[in-house]
Amino acid sequence: MIRHTVVFRLKHPKGSAAEKKFLSDANLLASIPGVQAFEQLRQVSPKNDYHFGFSMEFADQKAYSGYNDHPDHVAFVRDRWIPEVEKFLEIDYVPLA
Amino acid sequence: MIRHTVVFRLKHPKGSAAEKKFLSDANLLASIPGVQAFEQLRQVSPKNDYHFGFSMEFADQKAYSGYNDHPDHVAFVRDRWIPEVEKFLEIDYVPLA
């Protein structure tokens, strides 16, 4: 199992229609083959300045690569992520043991 | 539900006995009241320079505060985290909706 997460903040004002639309449209990522346990999250720690997070799991590296290369993911990154996201950090986890 | 996560790197060399001991001893955090779904994780993305992560969930802010103030957590931070951790970032999530 690989858990792919990204914590981010948007360029849009908090609570704006543009923010809501970005988050709503991002649900398309959940339907890309290989994506499991897709979650949209609100980041609430005052110890960093990110506002949101996405988390998803893949069975293995092949499934993760298939997602990365999928045209729907490539288009989302190009058309929405890059223009609308101010700052982000990708963190990927596998079980320790 | 509040998911408390911390991504970090240790001062210890990778694969060292000191690294193993830190990770093993950190399991005591799982037995602090209120801690649910405790996970020790390996961070594998090349897009950041952290090596490990812990994740745990709390039912609510009261449970989270109880963990933060618990003597076993306070002692772990003082005696192990601060001396042995080189760099870390705390990220806390709640469901978006």
GROMACS .gro file of C-alpha atoms in nm:
model
  194
    1MET     CA    1   0.000   0.000   0.000
    2ILE     CA    2   0.117   0.348  -0.090
    3ARG     CA    3  -0.069   0.641   0.068
    4HIS     CA    4  -0.023   0.950  -0.149
    5THR     CA    5  -0.105   1.277   0.028
    6VAL     CA    6  -0.078   1.640  -0.065
    7VAL     CA    7  -0.129   1.930   0.172
    8PHE     CA    8  -0.194   2.265   0.004
    9ARG     CA    9  -0.335   2.614   0.007
   10LEU     CA   10  -0.529   2.775  -0.275
   11LYS     CA   11  -0.490   3.118  -0.429
   12HIS     CA   12  -0.866   3.166  -0.383
   13PRO     CA   13  -1.005   3.349  -0.078
   14LYS     CA   14  -1.120   3.120   0.202
   15GLY     CA   15  -1.485   3.027   0.164
   16SER     CA   16  -1.505   3.168  -0.191
   17ALA     CA   17  -1.703   3.014  -0.473
   18ALA     CA   18  -1.378   2.950  -0.659
   19GLU     CA   19  -1.248   2.753  -0.360
   20LYS     CA   20  -1.564   2.545  -0.344
   21LYS     CA   21  -1.551   2.478  -0.717
   22PHE     CA   22  -1.189   2.364  -0.705
   23LEU     CA   23  -1.260   2.121  -0.421
   24SER     CA   24  -1.576   1.992  -0.585
   25ASP     CA   25  -1.412   1.943  -0.923
   26ALA     CA   26  -1.117   1.764  -0.759
   27ASN     CA   27  -1.348   1.475  -0.676
   28LEU     CA   28  -1.291   1.355  -1.033
   29LEU     CA   29  -0.954   1.226  -0.911
   30ALA     CA   30  -1.134   0.962  -0.706
   31SER     CA   31  -1.266   0.798  -1.023
   32ILE     CA   32  -0.925   0.750  -1.184
   33PRO     CA   33  -0.846   0.376  -1.194
   34GLY     CA   34  -0.633   0.255  -0.904
   35VAL     CA   35  -0.737   0.529  -0.660
   36GLN     CA   36  -0.860   0.393  -0.326
   37ALA     CA   37  -0.969   0.560  -0.001
   38PHE     CA   38  -0.981   0.908  -0.156
   39GLU     CA   39  -1.030   1.176   0.107
   40GLN     CA   40  -1.063   1.553   0.096
   41LEU     CA   41  -0.950   1.704   0.425
   42ARG     CA   42  -0.928   2.037   0.601
   43GLN     CA   43  -0.587   2.114   0.755
   44VAL     CA   44  -0.643   2.260   1.102
   45SER     CA   45  -0.305   2.271   1.277
   46PRO     CA   46  -0.185   2.626   1.350
   47LYS     CA   47   0.173   2.497   1.315
   48ASN     CA   48   0.168   2.524   0.935
   49ASP     CA   49  -0.009   2.749   0.683
   50TYR     CA   50  -0.174   2.490   0.460
   51HIS     CA   51  -0.555   2.479   0.446
   52PHE     CA   52  -0.650   2.152   0.274
   53GLY     CA   53  -0.531   1.802   0.204
   54PHE     CA   54  -0.606   1.516  -0.031
   55SER     CA   55  -0.523   1.159   0.059
   56MET     CA   56  -0.552   0.846  -0.154
   57GLU     CA   57  -0.413   0.497  -0.153
   58PHE     CA   58  -0.272   0.271  -0.424
   59ALA     CA   59  -0.218  -0.102  -0.411
   60ASP     CA   60   0.134  -0.071  -0.551
   61GLN     CA   61   0.370   0.147  -0.753
   62LYS     CA   62   0.218   0.032  -1.081
   63ALA     CA   63  -0.125   0.162  -0.975
   64TYR     CA   64   0.031   0.488  -0.853
   65SER     CA   65   0.213   0.538  -1.183
   66GLY     CA   66  -0.106   0.462  -1.376
   67TYR     CA   67  -0.279   0.742  -1.183
   68ASN     CA   68   0.005   0.987  -1.237
   69ASP     CA   69   0.004   0.922  -1.612
   70HIS     CA   70  -0.375   0.909  -1.653
   71PRO     CA   71  -0.501   1.185  -1.887
   72ASP     CA   72  -0.760   1.303  -1.631
   73HIS     CA   73  -0.483   1.353  -1.372
   74VAL     CA   74  -0.248   1.518  -1.619
   75ALA     CA   75  -0.526   1.758  -1.728
   76PHE     CA   76  -0.625   1.837  -1.368
   77VAL     CA   77  -0.267   1.925  -1.276
   78ARG     CA   78  -0.224   2.139  -1.587
   79ASP     CA   79  -0.561   2.315  -1.593
   80ARG     CA   80  -0.652   2.346  -1.224
   81TRP     CA   81  -0.367   2.257  -0.983
   82ILE     CA   82  -0.095   2.474  -1.131
   83PRO     CA   83  -0.314   2.782  -1.188
   84GLU     CA   84  -0.510   2.766  -0.860
   85VAL     CA   85  -0.276   2.624  -0.595
   86GLU     CA   86  -0.049   2.868  -0.414
   87LYS     CA   87   0.168   2.625  -0.222
   88PHE     CA   88   0.177   2.250  -0.162
   89LEU     CA   89   0.376   1.960  -0.024
   90GLU     CA   90   0.347   1.599  -0.135
   91ILE     CA   91   0.403   1.332   0.130
   92ASP     CA   92   0.384   0.962   0.043
   93TYR     CA   93   0.372   0.688   0.302
   94VAL     CA   94   0.413   0.314   0.310
   95PRO     CA   95   0.377   0.101   0.624
   96LEU     CA   96   0.696   0.104   0.830
   97ALA     CA   97   0.721  -0.267   0.896
   98MET     CA   98  -1.247   1.299   1.402
   99ILE     CA   99  -0.911   1.473   1.411
  100ARG     CA  100  -0.620   1.301   1.237
  101HIS     CA  101  -0.292   1.419   1.387
  102THR     CA  102   0.012   1.349   1.171
  103VAL     CA  103   0.377   1.436   1.195
  104VAL     CA  104   0.634   1.379   0.922
  105PHE     CA  105   0.997   1.384   1.037
  106ARG     CA  106   1.359   1.289   0.995
  107LEU     CA  107   1.587   1.166   1.271
  108LYS     CA  108   1.940   1.271   1.357
  109HIS     CA  109   2.035   0.901   1.361
  110PRO     CA  110   2.189   0.734   1.055
  111LYS     CA  111   1.941   0.546   0.837
  112GLY     CA  112   1.908   0.185   0.947
  113SER     CA  113   2.102   0.245   1.270
  114ALA     CA  114   2.022   0.079   1.602
  115ALA     CA  115   1.939   0.423   1.746
  116GLU     CA  116   1.684   0.476   1.468
  117LYS     CA  117   1.524   0.138   1.534
  118LYS     CA  118   1.512   0.206   1.907
  119PHE     CA  119   1.346   0.544   1.861
  120LEU     CA  120   1.077   0.398   1.637
  121SER     CA  121   1.022   0.102   1.865
  122ASP     CA  122   0.999   0.314   2.179
  123ALA     CA  123   0.757   0.553   2.006
  124ASN     CA  124   0.497   0.278   2.009
  125LEU     CA  125   0.423   0.380   2.366
  126LEU     CA  126   0.229   0.674   2.218
  127ALA     CA  127  -0.034   0.428   2.093
  128SER     CA  128  -0.126   0.336   2.451
  129ILE     CA  129  -0.200   0.690   2.564
  130PRO     CA  130  -0.575   0.725   2.625
  131GLY     CA  131  -0.770   0.867   2.331
  132VAL     CA  132  -0.522   0.757   2.063
  133GLN     CA  133  -0.687   0.564   1.781
  134ALA     CA  134  -0.556   0.423   1.452
  135PHE     CA  135  -0.191   0.479   1.545
  136GLU     CA  136   0.041   0.418   1.250
  137GLN     CA  137   0.414   0.435   1.201
  138LEU     CA  138   0.495   0.506   0.837
  139ARG     CA  139   0.791   0.538   0.605
  140GLN     CA  140   0.793   0.853   0.391
  141VAL     CA  141   0.892   0.756   0.037
  142SER     CA  142   0.827   1.059  -0.185
  143PRO     CA  143   1.147   1.206  -0.336
  144LYS     CA  144   0.973   1.547  -0.332
  145ASN     CA  145   1.058   1.611   0.034
  146ASP     CA  146   1.342   1.509   0.266
  147TYR     CA  147   1.146   1.353   0.553
  148HIS     CA  148   1.192   0.982   0.625
  149PHE     CA  149   0.913   0.879   0.862
  150GLY     CA  150   0.564   0.966   0.972
  151PHE     CA  151   0.330   0.897   1.261
  152SER     CA  152  -0.046   0.920   1.223
  153MET     CA  153  -0.314   0.889   1.488
  154GLU     CA  154  -0.678   0.984   1.525
  155PHE     CA  155  -0.878   1.140   1.808
  156ALA     CA  156  -1.254   1.146   1.851
  157ASP     CA  157  -1.253   1.518   1.928
  158GLN     CA  158  -1.045   1.811   2.054
  159LYS     CA  159  -1.085   1.703   2.416
  160ALA     CA  160  -0.925   1.365   2.341
  161TYR     CA  161  -0.647   1.536   2.142
  162SER     CA  162  -0.575   1.778   2.429
  163GLY     CA  163  -0.574   1.490   2.677
  164TYR     CA  164  -0.303   1.322   2.467
  165ASN     CA  165  -0.098   1.639   2.437
  166ASP     CA  166  -0.104   1.693   2.812
  167HIS     CA  167  -0.055   1.330   2.913
  168PRO     CA  168   0.269   1.278   3.112
  169ASP     CA  169   0.384   0.996   2.880
  170HIS     CA  170   0.353   1.229   2.578
  171VAL     CA  171   0.517   1.521   2.756
  172ALA     CA  172   0.809   1.297   2.861
  173PHE     CA  173   0.846   1.148   2.513
  174VAL     CA  174   0.866   1.493   2.354
  175ARG     CA  175   1.116   1.615   2.613
  176ASP     CA  176   1.339   1.307   2.639
  177ARG     CA  177   1.325   1.157   2.289
  178TRP     CA  178   1.163   1.383   2.028
  179ILE     CA  179   1.357   1.702   2.092
  180PRO     CA  180   1.699   1.535   2.128
  181GLU     CA  181   1.663   1.284   1.842
  182VAL     CA  182   1.449   1.450   1.572
  183GLU     CA  183   1.628   1.669   1.319
  184LYS     CA  184   1.328   1.821   1.141
  185PHE     CA  185   0.952   1.774   1.147
  186LEU     CA  186   0.618   1.910   1.032
  187GLU     CA  187   0.285   1.859   1.205
  188ILE     CA  188  -0.024   1.835   0.986
  189ASP     CA  189  -0.369   1.785   1.137
  190TYR     CA  190  -0.674   1.696   0.934
  191VAL     CA  191  -1.047   1.689   0.982
  192PRO     CA  192  -1.298   1.574   0.720
  193LEU     CA  193  -1.370   1.852   0.470
  194ALA     CA  194  -1.746   1.820   0.467
   0.00000   0.00000   0.00000
